[in-house]
CSV table of C-alpha atoms and ligand atoms in Angstrom, one decimal:
chain,number,residue,atom,x,y,z
Q,98,UNK,CA,-2.7,24.9,-6.0
Q,99,UNK,CA,-2.2,22.3,-3.3
Q,100,UNK,CA,0.8,22.0,-1.1
Q,101,UNK,CA,1.6,18.4,-0.6
Q,102,UNK,CA,4.1,16.5,1.7
Q,103,UNK,CA,4.6,12.9,0.8
Q,104,UNK,CA,6.1,10.8,3.6
Q,105,UNK,CA,7.9,7.7,2.5
Q,106,UNK,CA,9.2,8.2,-1.1
Q,107,UNK,CA,9.9,4.5,-1.9
Q,108,UNK,CA,8.4,2.5,-4.8
Q,109,UNK,CA,4.9,3.9,-4.5
Q,110,UNK,CA,5.8,7.2,-2.9
Q,111,UNK,CA,8.5,8.3,-5.4
Q,112,UNK,CA,6.3,7.2,-8.3
Q,113,UNK,CA,3.3,9.2,-7.1
Q,114,UNK,CA,5.5,12.2,-6.3
Q,115,UNK,CA,6.8,12.2,-9.9
Q,116,UNK,CA,3.2,12.1,-11.2
Q,117,UNK,CA,2.0,14.8,-8.9
Q,118,UNK,CA,4.9,17.0,-9.9
Q,119,UNK,CA,3.9,16.9,-13.6
Q,120,UNK,CA,1.1,19.3,-12.6
Q,121,UNK,CA,2.8,22.6,-11.9
Q,122,UNK,CA,-0.1,23.8,-9.9
Q,123,UNK,CA,1.0,21.5,-7.1
Q,124,UNK,CA,3.8,22.3,-4.6
Q,125,UNK,CA,5.2,18.9,-3.8
Q,126,UNK,CA,7.8,18.0,-1.2
Q,127,UNK,CA,8.9,14.7,0.3
Q,128,UNK,CA,9.8,13.6,3.8
Q,129,UNK,CA,12.5,10.9,3.4
Q,130,UNK,CA,14.4,8.6,5.6
Q,131,UNK,CA,17.1,8.1,3.0
Q,132,UNK,CA,17.8,11.4,1.0
Q,133,UNK,CA,18.2,11.7,-2.8
Q,134,UNK,CA,18.5,14.6,-5.2
Q,135,UNK,CA,15.8,14.0,-7.7
Q,136,UNK,CA,13.2,11.4,-8.8
Q,137,UNK,CA,13.2,9.5,-12.1
Q,138,UNK,CA,10.4,7.0,-12.8
Q,139,UNK,CA,10.2,4.6,-15.8
Q,140,UNK,CA,6.5,4.5,-16.5
Q,141,UNK,CA,4.7,2.5,-19.2
Q,142,UNK,CA,4.5,5.8,-21.1
Q,143,UNK,CA,8.1,6.8,-20.8
Q,144,UNK,CA,10.4,8.4,-18.2
Q,145,UNK,CA,9.0,11.1,-15.9
Q,146,UNK,CA,11.2,13.2,-13.6
Q,147,UNK,CA,10.7,15.5,-10.6
Q,148,UNK,CA,12.9,17.6,-8.3
Q,149,UNK,CA,10.8,18.0,-5.2
Q,150,UNK,CA,12.2,19.5,-2.0
Q,151,UNK,CA,13.5,16.6,0.1
Q,152,UNK,CA,13.3,16.9,3.8
Q,153,UNK,CA,15.1,14.6,6.2
Q,154,UNK,CA,14.5,16.6,9.4
Q,155,UNK,CA,11.1,17.4,11.0
Q,156,UNK,CA,12.3,21.0,11.7
Q,157,UNK,CA,12.4,21.6,7.9
Q,158,UNK,CA,8.7,21.0,7.4
Q,159,UNK,CA,5.8,23.4,7.5
Q,160,UNK,CA,2.0,23.0,7.4
Q,161,UNK,CA,0.6,21.7,4.1
Q,162,UNK,CA,-2.8,21.1,2.6
Q,163,UNK,CA,-2.2,17.4,2.1
Q,164,UNK,CA,0.0,14.8,3.7
Q,165,UNK,CA,0.4,11.6,1.7
Q,166,UNK,CA,1.7,8.6,3.7
Q,167,UNK,CA,3.3,5.9,1.5
Q,168,UNK,CA,5.6,4.1,4.0
Q,169,UNK,CA,5.2,0.4,4.7
Q,170,UNK,CA,2.4,-0.3,7.2
Q,171,UNK,CA,5.0,-1.2,9.9
Q,172,UNK,CA,6.5,2.3,9.6
Q,173,UNK,CA,3.2,4.1,10.2
Q,174,UNK,CA,4.1,5.3,13.7
Q,175,UNK,CA,7.5,6.7,12.6
Q,176,UNK,CA,5.7,8.3,9.6
Q,177,UNK,CA,3.4,10.0,12.1
Q,178,UNK,CA,6.4,11.7,13.7
Q,179,UNK,CA,6.3,14.2,10.8
Q,180,UNK,CA,2.7,15.1,11.6
Q,181,UNK,CA,3.2,17.8,14.3
Q,182,UNK,CA,5.2,19.9,11.8
Q,183,UNK,CA,3.2,19.1,8.7
Q,184,UNK,CA,-0.4,18.9,9.9
Q,185,UNK,CA,-2.2,22.3,10.4
Q,186,UNK,CA,-5.8,23.0,11.2
Q,187,UNK,CA,-7.0,22.2,7.6
Q,188,UNK,CA,-4.5,19.5,6.6
Q,189,UNK,CA,-5.9,16.1,5.4
Q,190,UNK,CA,-3.8,12.9,5.5
Q,191,UNK,CA,-4.1,10.3,2.8
Q,192,UNK,CA,-2.9,6.9,3.8
Q,193,UNK,CA,-1.8,5.0,0.7
Q,194,UNK,CA,-0.9,1.6,2.0
Q,195,UNK,CA,-2.0,-2.1,1.7
Q,196,UNK,CA,-4.2,-3.8,4.2
Q,197,UNK,CA,-7.5,-2.8,5.7
Q,198,UNK,CA,-6.4,-0.8,8.7
Q,199,UNK,CA,-5.6,2.6,7.1
Q,200,UNK,CA,-7.6,4.5,9.6
Q,201,UNK,CA,-6.9,2.3,12.6
Q,202,UNK,CA,-3.1,2.8,12.1
Q,203,UNK,CA,-3.4,6.6,12.2
Q,204,UNK,CA,-6.4,7.6,14.3
Q,205,UNK,CA,-4.2,7.7,17.4
Q,206,UNK,CA,-2.2,10.5,15.6
Q,207,UNK,CA,-5.0,12.5,13.9
Q,208,UNK,CA,-8.8,12.8,13.9
Q,209,UNK,CA,-10.3,10.1,11.7
Q,210,UNK,CA,-12.4,12.6,9.8
Q,211,UNK,CA,-9.2,14.0,8.4
Q,212,UNK,CA,-7.8,10.6,7.2
Q,213,UNK,CA,-8.4,9.5,3.6
Q,214,UNK,CA,-7.7,5.8,3.2
Q,215,UNK,CA,-6.5,4.9,-0.2
Q,216,UNK,CA,-6.5,1.5,-1.9
Q,217,UNK,CA,-3.8,1.5,-4.5
Q,218,UNK,CA,-3.0,-1.0,-7.2
Q,219,UNK,CA,0.2,0.2,-8.9
Q,220,UNK,CA,3.0,-2.3,-9.6
Q,221,UNK,CA,6.2,-0.4,-8.8
Q,222,UNK,CA,9.7,-1.3,-7.7
Q,223,UNK,CA,12.4,0.8,-6.2
Q,224,UNK,CA,15.8,0.6,-8.0
Q,225,UNK,CA,17.6,3.0,-5.7
Q,226,UNK,CA,16.6,6.1,-3.7
Q,227,UNK,CA,14.6,8.3,-6.0
Q,228,UNK,CA,14.6,5.8,-8.9
Q,229,UNK,CA,11.6,3.5,-9.5
Q,230,UNK,CA,9.9,1.5,-12.3
Q,231,UNK,CA,6.2,1.6,-12.7
Q,232,UNK,CA,5.4,-1.7,-14.3
Q,233,UNK,CA,1.7,-1.2,-15.2
Q,234,UNK,CA,-1.3,1.1,-14.9
Q,235,UNK,CA,-2.3,2.8,-11.7
Q,236,UNK,CA,-5.6,2.2,-10.0
Q,237,UNK,CA,-6.8,4.0,-6.8
Q,238,UNK,CA,-10.0,3.7,-4.9
Q,239,UNK,CA,-11.1,6.1,-2.1
Q,240,UNK,CA,-14.3,6.3,0.0
Q,241,UNK,CA,-17.0,8.5,-1.6
Q,242,UNK,CA,-17.3,12.0,0.0
Q,243,UNK,CA,-15.6,15.3,0.0
Q,244,UNK,CA,-12.2,14.2,1.3
Q,245,UNK,CA,-12.0,11.3,-1.1
Q,246,UNK,CA,-13.0,13.4,-4.1
Q,247,UNK,CA,-10.6,16.2,-3.2
Q,248,UNK,CA,-7.8,13.6,-3.0
Q,249,UNK,CA,-8.6,12.3,-6.4
Q,250,UNK,CA,-8.5,15.9,-7.8
Q,251,UNK,CA,-4.7,15.9,-7.0
Q,252,UNK,CA,-4.3,13.3,-9.7
Q,253,UNK,CA,-6.8,14.7,-12.2
Q,254,UNK,CA,-4.0,15.5,-14.7
Q,255,UNK,CA,-2.8,11.8,-14.8
Q,256,UNK,CA,-4.2,8.8,-16.7
Q,257,UNK,CA,-4.8,6.9,-13.4
Q,258,UNK,CA,-7.9,4.9,-13.1
Q,259,UNK,CA,-9.0,6.6,-9.8
Q,260,UNK,CA,-12.4,6.5,-8.4
Q,261,UNK,CA,-14.5,7.0,-5.3
Q,262,UNK,CA,-16.8,4.2,-4.0
Q,263,UNK,CA,-19.6,3.8,-1.5
Q,264,UNK,CA,-18.2,0.5,-0.5
Q,265,UNK,CA,-14.6,1.0,0.4
Q,266,UNK,CA,-14.7,-1.9,2.9
Q,267,UNK,CA,-15.3,-4.4,0.0
Q,268,UNK,CA,-12.6,-2.8,-2.1
Q,269,UNK,CA,-9.8,-3.2,0.5
Q,270,UNK,CA,-10.8,-6.7,1.6
Q,271,UNK,CA,-10.9,-7.8,-2.1
Q,272,UNK,CA,-7.3,-6.5,-2.4
Q,273,UNK,CA,-6.4,-8.2,0.9
Q,274,UNK,CA,-7.6,-11.5,-0.6
Q,275,UNK,CA,-4.9,-11.1,-3.2
Q,276,UNK,CA,-2.2,-9.8,-0.9
Q,277,UNK,CA,-2.8,-12.4,1.8
Q,278,UNK,CA,-2.4,-15.3,-0.7
Q,279,UNK,CA,1.1,-14.1,-1.6
Q,280,UNK,CA,2.5,-15.2,1.8
Q,281,UNK,CA,3.5,-18.8,0.7
Q,282,UNK,CA,5.8,-17.2,-1.9
Q,283,UNK,CA,7.6,-15.3,0.8
Q,284,UNK,CA,7.7,-18.4,3.1
Q,285,UNK,CA,9.1,-20.6,0.4
Q,286,UNK,CA,11.3,-18.0,-1.2
Q,287,UNK,CA,9.8,-18.8,-4.6
Q,288,UNK,CA,8.2,-16.5,-7.2
Q,289,UNK,CA,4.6,-16.6,-8.3
Q,290,UNK,CA,5.0,-19.7,-10.5
Q,291,UNK,CA,4.9,-21.8,-7.3
Q,292,UNK,CA,1.1,-21.6,-7.6
Q,293,UNK,CA,1.4,-24.4,-10.2
Q,294,UNK,CA,2.3,-26.8,-7.3
Q,295,UNK,CA,-1.2,-28.1,-6.4
Q,296,UNK,CA,-0.4,-28.3,-2.6
Q,297,UNK,CA,0.7,-24.6,-2.6
Q,298,UNK,CA,-2.4,-23.6,-4.6
Q,299,UNK,CA,-4.5,-25.4,-2.0
Q,300,UNK,CA,-2.8,-23.5,0.8
Q,301,UNK,CA,-3.4,-20.2,-1.1
Q,302,UNK,CA,-7.1,-21.2,-1.5
Q,303,UNK,CA,-7.4,-21.8,2.3
Q,304,UNK,CA,-5.7,-18.4,3.1
Q,305,UNK,CA,-8.2,-16.6,0.7
Q,306,UNK,CA,-11.2,-18.5,2.2
Q,307,UNK,CA,-10.2,-17.3,5.7
Q,308,UNK,CA,-9.8,-13.8,4.4
Q,309,UNK,CA,-13.3,-13.9,2.8
Q,310,UNK,CA,-14.9,-15.2,6.0
Q,311,UNK,CA,-13.3,-12.5,8.2
Q,312,UNK,CA,-13.9,-9.8,5.5
Q,313,UNK,CA,-17.6,-10.7,5.4
Q,314,UNK,CA,-17.8,-10.5,9.2
Q,315,UNK,CA,-16.3,-7.0,8.9
Q,316,UNK,CA,-19.0,-6.0,6.3
Q,317,UNK,CA,-17.3,-6.6,3.0
Q,318,UNK,CA,-19.2,-8.1,0.1
Q,319,UNK,CA,-17.0,-10.9,-1.2
Q,320,UNK,CA,-18.1,-13.7,-3.6
Q,321,UNK,CA,-16.9,-17.3,-3.2
Q,322,UNK,CA,-15.6,-17.1,-6.8
Q,323,UNK,CA,-12.8,-14.8,-5.7
Q,324,UNK,CA,-10.9,-17.9,-4.6
Q,325,UNK,CA,-10.7,-19.6,-8.0
Q,326,UNK,CA,-10.4,-16.3,-9.8
Q,327,UNK,CA,-7.2,-15.4,-7.9
Q,328,UNK,CA,-5.7,-18.9,-8.3
Q,329,UNK,CA,-6.5,-18.9,-12.0
Q,330,UNK,CA,-5.1,-15.4,-12.4
Q,331,UNK,CA,-1.9,-16.4,-10.6
Q,332,UNK,CA,-1.5,-19.4,-12.9
Q,333,UNK,CA,-1.9,-17.3,-16.0
Q,334,UNK,CA,0.5,-14.6,-14.7
Q,335,UNK,CA,4.3,-14.4,-15.0
Q,336,UNK,CA,6.1,-17.3,-13.2
Q,337,UNK,CA,8.9,-15.0,-12.2
Q,338,UNK,CA,6.8,-12.3,-10.5
Q,339,UNK,CA,7.9,-11.5,-6.9
Q,340,UNK,CA,5.3,-10.0,-4.6
Q,341,UNK,CA,6.6,-7.3,-2.2
Q,342,UNK,CA,6.9,-9.6,0.8
Q,343,UNK,CA,9.1,-12.0,-1.2
Q,344,UNK,CA,11.1,-9.0,-2.5
Q,345,UNK,CA,11.5,-7.6,1.0
Q,346,UNK,CA,12.5,-11.0,2.5
Q,347,UNK,CA,15.1,-11.5,-0.3
Q,348,UNK,CA,16.5,-8.0,0.4
Q,349,UNK,CA,16.6,-8.6,4.1
Q,350,UNK,CA,14.0,-5.9,4.8
Q,351,UNK,CA,11.1,-6.3,7.3
Q,352,UNK,CA,7.9,-7.7,5.7
Q,353,UNK,CA,4.3,-6.5,6.0
Q,354,UNK,CA,3.0,-9.9,7.2
Q,355,UNK,CA,1.0,-8.3,10.0
Q,356,UNK,CA,-0.9,-6.0,7.6
Q,357,UNK,CA,-1.5,-8.8,5.0
Q,358,UNK,CA,-2.1,-11.9,7.1
Q,359,UNK,CA,-1.9,-11.0,10.8
Q,360,UNK,CA,-4.9,-8.7,10.4
Q,361,UNK,CA,-7.0,-11.6,9.3
Q,362,UNK,CA,-6.1,-13.6,12.4
Q,363,UNK,CA,-6.6,-10.6,14.7
Q,364,UNK,CA,-10.0,-9.5,13.3
Q,365,UNK,CA,-11.0,-13.1,12.9
Q,366,UNK,CA,-10.5,-13.6,16.7
Q,367,UNK,CA,-12.8,-10.6,17.3
Q,368,UNK,CA,-15.6,-12.4,15.4
Q,369,UNK,CA,-14.9,-15.9,16.6
Q,370,UNK,CA,-13.5,-17.0,13.2
Q,371,UNK,CA,-10.4,-19.1,13.1
Q,372,UNK,CA,-7.8,-18.3,10.5
Q,373,UNK,CA,-5.2,-21.0,11.1
Q,374,UNK,CA,-3.5,-20.9,7.7
Q,375,UNK,CA,-3.0,-17.1,8.0
Q,376,UNK,CA,-1.7,-17.6,11.5
Q,377,UNK,CA,0.8,-20.2,10.2
Q,378,UNK,CA,2.0,-17.8,7.5
Q,379,UNK,CA,2.6,-15.1,10.2
Q,380,UNK,CA,4.5,-17.5,12.5
Q,381,UNK,CA,6.8,-18.7,9.7
Q,382,UNK,CA,7.4,-15.2,8.3
Q,383,UNK,CA,8.0,-13.7,11.7
Q,384,UNK,CA,10.5,-16.5,12.5
Q,385,UNK,CA,12.2,-16.0,9.2
Q,386,UNK,CA,12.5,-12.3,9.9
Q,387,UNK,CA,13.7,-12.7,13.5
Q,388,UNK,CA,16.2,-15.6,13.2
U,608,LIG,N1,5.3,-1.4,-4.5
U,608,LIG,C1,4.1,-1.8,-5.0
U,608,LIG,O1,4.1,-2.3,-6.1
U,608,LIG,C2,2.9,-1.6,-4.1
U,608,LIG,C3,1.7,-1.8,-4.8
U,608,LIG,C4,0.5,-1.5,-4.1
U,608,LIG,C5,0.6,-1.2,-2.7
U,608,LIG,N2,1.8,-1.1,-2.1
U,608,LIG,C6,1.8,-0.7,-0.7
U,608,LIG,O2,2.2,0.6,-0.6
U,608,LIG,C7,2.9,0.8,0.6
U,608,LIG,C8,4.3,1.4,0.3
U,608,LIG,O3,5.0,0.3,-0.4
U,608,LIG,P1,6.4,0.5,-1.2
U,608,LIG,O4,6.5,-0.7,-2.0
U,608,LIG,O5,6.4,1.9,-1.8
U,608,LIG,O6,7.4,0.5,0.0
U,608,LIG,P2,9.0,0.9,0.0
U,608,LIG,O7,9.5,0.9,-1.4
U,608,LIG,O8,9.7,0.1,1.0
U,608,LIG,O9,8.9,2.5,0.4
U,608,LIG,C9,8.7,2.9,1.7
U,608,LIG,C10,9.5,4.2,1.9
U,608,LIG,O10,9.1,4.7,3.2
U,608,LIG,C11,10.3,5.3,3.7
U,608,LIG,N3,10.2,5.5,5.1
U,608,LIG,C12,10.0,4.6,6.1
U,608,LIG,N4,9.8,5.2,7.3
U,608,LIG,C13,9.9,6.5,7.1
U,608,LIG,C14,9.8,7.7,7.9
U,608,LIG,N5,9.6,7.6,9.2
U,608,LIG,N6,9.9,8.9,7.3
U,608,LIG,C15,10.1,9.0,5.9
U,608,LIG,N7,10.2,7.9,5.1
U,608,LIG,C16,10.1,6.7,5.7
U,608,LIG,C17,11.4,4.2,3.3
U,608,LIG,O11,12.7,4.8,3.5
U,608,LIG,P3,14.1,4.0,3.1
U,608,LIG,O12,14.3,4.5,1.7
U,608,LIG,O13,15.0,4.5,4.1
U,608,LIG,O14,13.8,2.6,3.2
U,608,LIG,C18,11.0,4.0,1.9
U,608,LIG,O15,11.6,5.0,1.0
U,608,LIG,C19,2.9,-0.5,1.3
U,608,LIG,O16,1.8,-0.6,2.2
U,608,LIG,C20,2.7,-1.5,0.2
U,608,LIG,O17,2.2,-2.8,0.6
U,608,LIG,C21,2.9,-1.3,-2.8
């Protein structure tokens, strides 16, 4: 049995909590900013429910085997405020967020050997506190090794496509190619169908090319074909789809533009690679958020 504290039970966090709670060998609790009584998730296989303990005060928390962080990237420091109570001598911390800086965001709070970065691909929306919709299958990738494999065992009772890889760097940069290219939708306040405008498609191509160049400099193996594959996939997909930065902007919430586009600019600078289209997206989204 594993004791688990999930910090940040939003779209991803509440969905994962409900899945974890389906295995009664796990003792699952959540650390929430906004409290709720229970979790109900509409999954592609039907509704699943859970009634984890919900903590809203650090003083309620005790050491656990696993901490799972599922806040937005910009809430990482506030998520870490739960660590002194939750992290004991053998606790491991899984960081389940977008971007490529899972370890960089948390190594100031806990030794990097105890951090398990997790790439997650799980389309989920939050309807209200504790209520989510999982819109498709779940994929997770972790680095090969003991920590990654122990993390995957937490989900062994699920039908998730979850695996360990020797090349986690390529996995997260590949996902970043997709996530970074969603910025124009948030800038323009338009859903995914805007990719059919050729000027916007060209802007998305430029954003992805910059991501590939910086990712390669960081050691990721990324093929040139990713650019057209992503554009074609977007053109074939639902025209109404709203990526999470667009959804956050529409809802007046902060956006993850630093984790999705700013990181390409920052790491590019380190390698002498310019990323002007990503920098433009950051400036526009930052301005939209601040004014
Ligand atoms: N949603 C998706 O489809 C999807 C897919 C793949 C990857 N991701 C990535 O997964 C991560 C989580 O995304 P999400 O969509 O699940 O975000 P979300 O729905 O906004 O959920 C984040 C949750 O964290 C909570 N929170 C923030 N600070 C906290 C703190 N200090 N202590 C406790 N709880 C705290 C928020 O509380 P409130 O309820 O008070 O806001 C919210 O419930 C992001 O990096 C995202 O990019 C998301």
